[in-house]
XYZ file of C-alpha atoms in Angstrom:
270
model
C 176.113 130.799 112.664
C 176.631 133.686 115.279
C 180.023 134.157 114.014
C 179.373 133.472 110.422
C 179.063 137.871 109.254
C 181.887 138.726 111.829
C 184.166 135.643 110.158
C 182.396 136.865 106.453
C 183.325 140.320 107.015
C 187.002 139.958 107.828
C 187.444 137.692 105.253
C 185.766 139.955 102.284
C 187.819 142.988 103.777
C 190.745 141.177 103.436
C 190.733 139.882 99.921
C 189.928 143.005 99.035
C 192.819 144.789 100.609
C 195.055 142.222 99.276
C 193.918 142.561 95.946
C 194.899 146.605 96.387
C 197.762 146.062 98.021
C 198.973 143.442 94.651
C 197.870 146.690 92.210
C 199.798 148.677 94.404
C 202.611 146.696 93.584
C 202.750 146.738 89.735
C 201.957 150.571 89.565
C 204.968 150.912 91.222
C 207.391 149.142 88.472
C 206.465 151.772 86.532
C 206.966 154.619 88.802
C 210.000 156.218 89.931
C 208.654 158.732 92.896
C 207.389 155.999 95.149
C 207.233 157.075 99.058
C 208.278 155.241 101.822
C 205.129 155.607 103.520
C 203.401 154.147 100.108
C 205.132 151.516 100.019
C 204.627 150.488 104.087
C 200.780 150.949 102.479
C 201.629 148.680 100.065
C 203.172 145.839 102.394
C 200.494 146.013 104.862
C 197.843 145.517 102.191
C 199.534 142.418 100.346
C 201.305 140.876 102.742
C 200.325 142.100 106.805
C 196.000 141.594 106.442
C 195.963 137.727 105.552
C 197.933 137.327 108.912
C 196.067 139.615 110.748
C 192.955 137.979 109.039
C 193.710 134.579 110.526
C 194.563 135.600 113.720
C 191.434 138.175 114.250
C 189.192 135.232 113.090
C 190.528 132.803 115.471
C 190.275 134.935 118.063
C 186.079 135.912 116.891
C 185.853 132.419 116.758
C 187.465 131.728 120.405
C 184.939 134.169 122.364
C 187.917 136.556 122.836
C 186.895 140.446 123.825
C 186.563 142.639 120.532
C 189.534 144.749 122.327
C 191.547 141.550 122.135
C 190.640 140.779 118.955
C 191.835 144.063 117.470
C 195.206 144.411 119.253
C 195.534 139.947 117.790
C 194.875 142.267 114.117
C 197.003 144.691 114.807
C 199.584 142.471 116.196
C 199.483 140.761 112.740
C 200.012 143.631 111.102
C 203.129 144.655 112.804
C 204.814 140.918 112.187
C 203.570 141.187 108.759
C 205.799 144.653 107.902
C 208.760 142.848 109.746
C 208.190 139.697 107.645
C 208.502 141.551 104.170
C 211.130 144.147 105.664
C 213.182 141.165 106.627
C 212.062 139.554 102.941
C 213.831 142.753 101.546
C 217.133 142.919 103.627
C 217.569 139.124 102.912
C 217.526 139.740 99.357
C 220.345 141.684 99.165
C 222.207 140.664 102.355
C 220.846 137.117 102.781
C 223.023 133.373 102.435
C 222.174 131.980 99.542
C 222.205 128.825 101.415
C 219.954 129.594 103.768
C 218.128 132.082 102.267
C 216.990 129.642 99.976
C 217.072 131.695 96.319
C 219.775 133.942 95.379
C 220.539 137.396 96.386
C 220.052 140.372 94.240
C 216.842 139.737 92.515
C 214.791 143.224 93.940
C 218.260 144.767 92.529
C 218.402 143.059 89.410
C 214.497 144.284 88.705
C 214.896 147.596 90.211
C 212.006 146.557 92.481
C 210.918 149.510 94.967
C 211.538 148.199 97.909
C 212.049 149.986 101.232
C 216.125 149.592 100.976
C 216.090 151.503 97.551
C 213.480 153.515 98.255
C 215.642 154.917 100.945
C 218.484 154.828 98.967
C 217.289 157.049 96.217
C 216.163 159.200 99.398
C 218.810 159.562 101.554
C 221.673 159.350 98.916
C 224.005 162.594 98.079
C 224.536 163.731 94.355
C 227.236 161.450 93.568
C 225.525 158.256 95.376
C 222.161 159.248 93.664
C 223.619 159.495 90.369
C 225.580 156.100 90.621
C 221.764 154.507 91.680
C 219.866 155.766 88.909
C 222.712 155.136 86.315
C 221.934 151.151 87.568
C 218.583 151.562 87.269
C 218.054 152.656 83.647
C 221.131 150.196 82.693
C 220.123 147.798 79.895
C 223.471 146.736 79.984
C 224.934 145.082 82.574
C 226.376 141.985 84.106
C 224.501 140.758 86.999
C 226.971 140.254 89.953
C 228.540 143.585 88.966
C 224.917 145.332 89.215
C 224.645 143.774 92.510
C 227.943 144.165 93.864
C 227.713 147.766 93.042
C 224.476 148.657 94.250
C 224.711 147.072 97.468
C 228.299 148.919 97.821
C 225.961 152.119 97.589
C 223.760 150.655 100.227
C 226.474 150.163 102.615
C 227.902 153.565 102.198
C 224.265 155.352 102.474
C 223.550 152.947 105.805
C 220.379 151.315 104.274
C 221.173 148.028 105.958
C 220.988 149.537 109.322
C 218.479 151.313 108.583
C 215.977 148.483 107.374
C 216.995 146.053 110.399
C 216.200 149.279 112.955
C 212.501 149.362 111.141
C 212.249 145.431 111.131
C 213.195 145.383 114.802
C 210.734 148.560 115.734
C 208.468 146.264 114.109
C 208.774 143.658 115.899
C 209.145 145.078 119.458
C 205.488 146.550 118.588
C 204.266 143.666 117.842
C 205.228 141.640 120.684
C 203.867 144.725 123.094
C 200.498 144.774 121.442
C 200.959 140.992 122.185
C 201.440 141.067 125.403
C 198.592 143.170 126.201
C 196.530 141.013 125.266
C 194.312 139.628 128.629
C 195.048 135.610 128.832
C 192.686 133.529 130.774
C 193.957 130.889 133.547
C 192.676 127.346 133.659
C 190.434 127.660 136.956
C 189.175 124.668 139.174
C 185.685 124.489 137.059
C 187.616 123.822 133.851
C 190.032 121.215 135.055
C 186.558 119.560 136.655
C 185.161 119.903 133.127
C 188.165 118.833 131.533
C 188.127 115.440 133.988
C 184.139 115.012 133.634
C 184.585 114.564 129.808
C 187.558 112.067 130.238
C 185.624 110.104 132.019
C 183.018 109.943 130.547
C 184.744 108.416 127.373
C 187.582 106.734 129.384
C 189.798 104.990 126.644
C 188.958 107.708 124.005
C 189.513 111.360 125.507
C 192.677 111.556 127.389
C 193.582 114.966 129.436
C 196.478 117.051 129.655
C 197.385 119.537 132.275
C 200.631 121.947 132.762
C 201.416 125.558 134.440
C 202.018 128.313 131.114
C 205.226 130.130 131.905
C 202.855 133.177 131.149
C 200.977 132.363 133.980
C 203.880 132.438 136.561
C 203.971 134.646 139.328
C 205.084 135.034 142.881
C 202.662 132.810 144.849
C 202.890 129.957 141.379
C 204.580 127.614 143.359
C 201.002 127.685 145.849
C 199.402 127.057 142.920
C 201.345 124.593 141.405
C 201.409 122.173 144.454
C 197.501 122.538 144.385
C 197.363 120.958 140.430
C 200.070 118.456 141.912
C 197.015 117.226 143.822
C 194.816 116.166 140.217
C 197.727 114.356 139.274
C 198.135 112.292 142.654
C 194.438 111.119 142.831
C 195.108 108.896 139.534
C 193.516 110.674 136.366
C 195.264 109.001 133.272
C 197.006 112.289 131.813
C 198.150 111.637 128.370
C 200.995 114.431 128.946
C 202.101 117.697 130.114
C 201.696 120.829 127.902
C 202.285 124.133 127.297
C 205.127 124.676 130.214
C 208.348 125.989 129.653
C 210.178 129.159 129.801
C 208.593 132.449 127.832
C 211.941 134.458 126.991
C 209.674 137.290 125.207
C 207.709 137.562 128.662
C 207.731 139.583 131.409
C 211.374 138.957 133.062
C 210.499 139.492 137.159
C 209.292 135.967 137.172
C 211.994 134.083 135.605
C 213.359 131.974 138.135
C 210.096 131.072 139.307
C 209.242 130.093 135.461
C 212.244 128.289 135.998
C 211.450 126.465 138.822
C 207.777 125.978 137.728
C 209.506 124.356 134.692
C 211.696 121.906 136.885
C 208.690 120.485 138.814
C 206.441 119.861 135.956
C 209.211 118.024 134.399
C 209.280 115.835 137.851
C 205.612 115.126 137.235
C 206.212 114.169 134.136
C 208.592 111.733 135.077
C 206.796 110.696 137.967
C 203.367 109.801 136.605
């Protein structure tokens, strides 16, 4: 019940915001001065909220700091532009195959999207008045509309331009991410952790393991000390969460790596 408002008021915000951001979206079929800015608006509000949503409520609901909680939001937000950025470049640059519809539909329906927005931006006379000649067409056969638009894209640079935004995105994303303060398992939760195991031995099993996250230079110290749980014969189901964190802070990585190798041992030991 403590968290019910906090969990109430994201929630609320957030179909709200998605509701704007989806009438955002169909005033802009019929308008033909749409910003890049407005439509970033536009993407955050339909797309980036019910991630950030989720991940701001599990975090309410996990006791984490309201400072945490936010940059979890706003991390959301950044993977969310990305997402539909990404959405948009695959559309007109995407395999088929793997893309998993085919290409050209945003071109087909003249769809304001952040590559044509651009487009009708950055293009020079000629380039401008090839776009909008494809854009009032009636006329047309498909794969020539999309062959020739996306020509125009190429020679305007829109490609490169979207993946630079989708990958500014991203990098923002994973910062705010990274800032975010993670808590260690300390000796009074692994005592926890064994006091409820056996308390319903055959029905709660634990698991233990060293987060690459939580790697450092004195680890290995640390490491040897948790080797000590396993060797006094608690029943661990498995070993979790270890591994090596490519996105994380590089200094550490051959002591992730050799973190890794010894938790594998354990695991093959007991």
């Amino acid at each position: 019940d403590s968290y019910l408002k906090q969990v109430m008021d994201i929630f609320s915000q957030t179909a709200l915001e998605i509701c704007e951001g989806q009438q955002w979206d169909m005033e802009f079929e019929t308008r033909s001065d749409v910003t890049v800015s407005e439509y970033i608006e536009m993407i955050r509000l339909k797309t980036s909220v019910l991630l950030s949503a989720a991940l701001k409520i599990g975090a309410v609901l996990g006791d984490a700091s309201e400072e945490d909680a936010q940059k979890l939001y706003d991390f959301g937000i950044k993977m969310g532009l990305a997402f539909q950025l990404q959405d948009d470049f695959l559309d007109v640059y995407g395999n088929p195959k793997v893309f998993g519809k085919n290409i050209g539909g945003d071109i087909l329906c003249n769809k304001k999207t952040f590559m044509l927005i651009n487009a009708l931006t950055l293009a020079d006379g000629h380039q401008r008045k090839e776009l909008e000649k494809w854009i009032s067409s009636t006329d047309f056969y498909p794969e020539e509309k999309i062959k020739a638009v996306t020509e125009l894209y190429d020679k305007i640079g829109i490609g490169r331009i979207c993946e630079e935004k989708i990958n500014a995105y991203y990098a923002e994303g994973l910062s705010l991410l990274e800032s975010i303060a993670m808590p260690n398992i300390d000796d009074t939760t692994i005592e926890a952790m064994l006091s409820v195991c056996t308390a319903y031995q055959g029905y709660c099993f634990p698991m233990i393991g060293f987060h690459p996250t939580s790697v450092d230079a004195d680890s290995l110290f640390r490491i040897h000390e948790m080797k000590k749980i396993f060797s006094d014969g608690h029943p661990f189901i498995a070993i979790g969460e270890v591994g090596m964190d490519l996105y994380w802070d590089k200094t550490y990585l051959k002591e992730q790596q050799k973190a890794l190798d010894i938790q594998v041992q354990w695991a093959l030991e007991y």
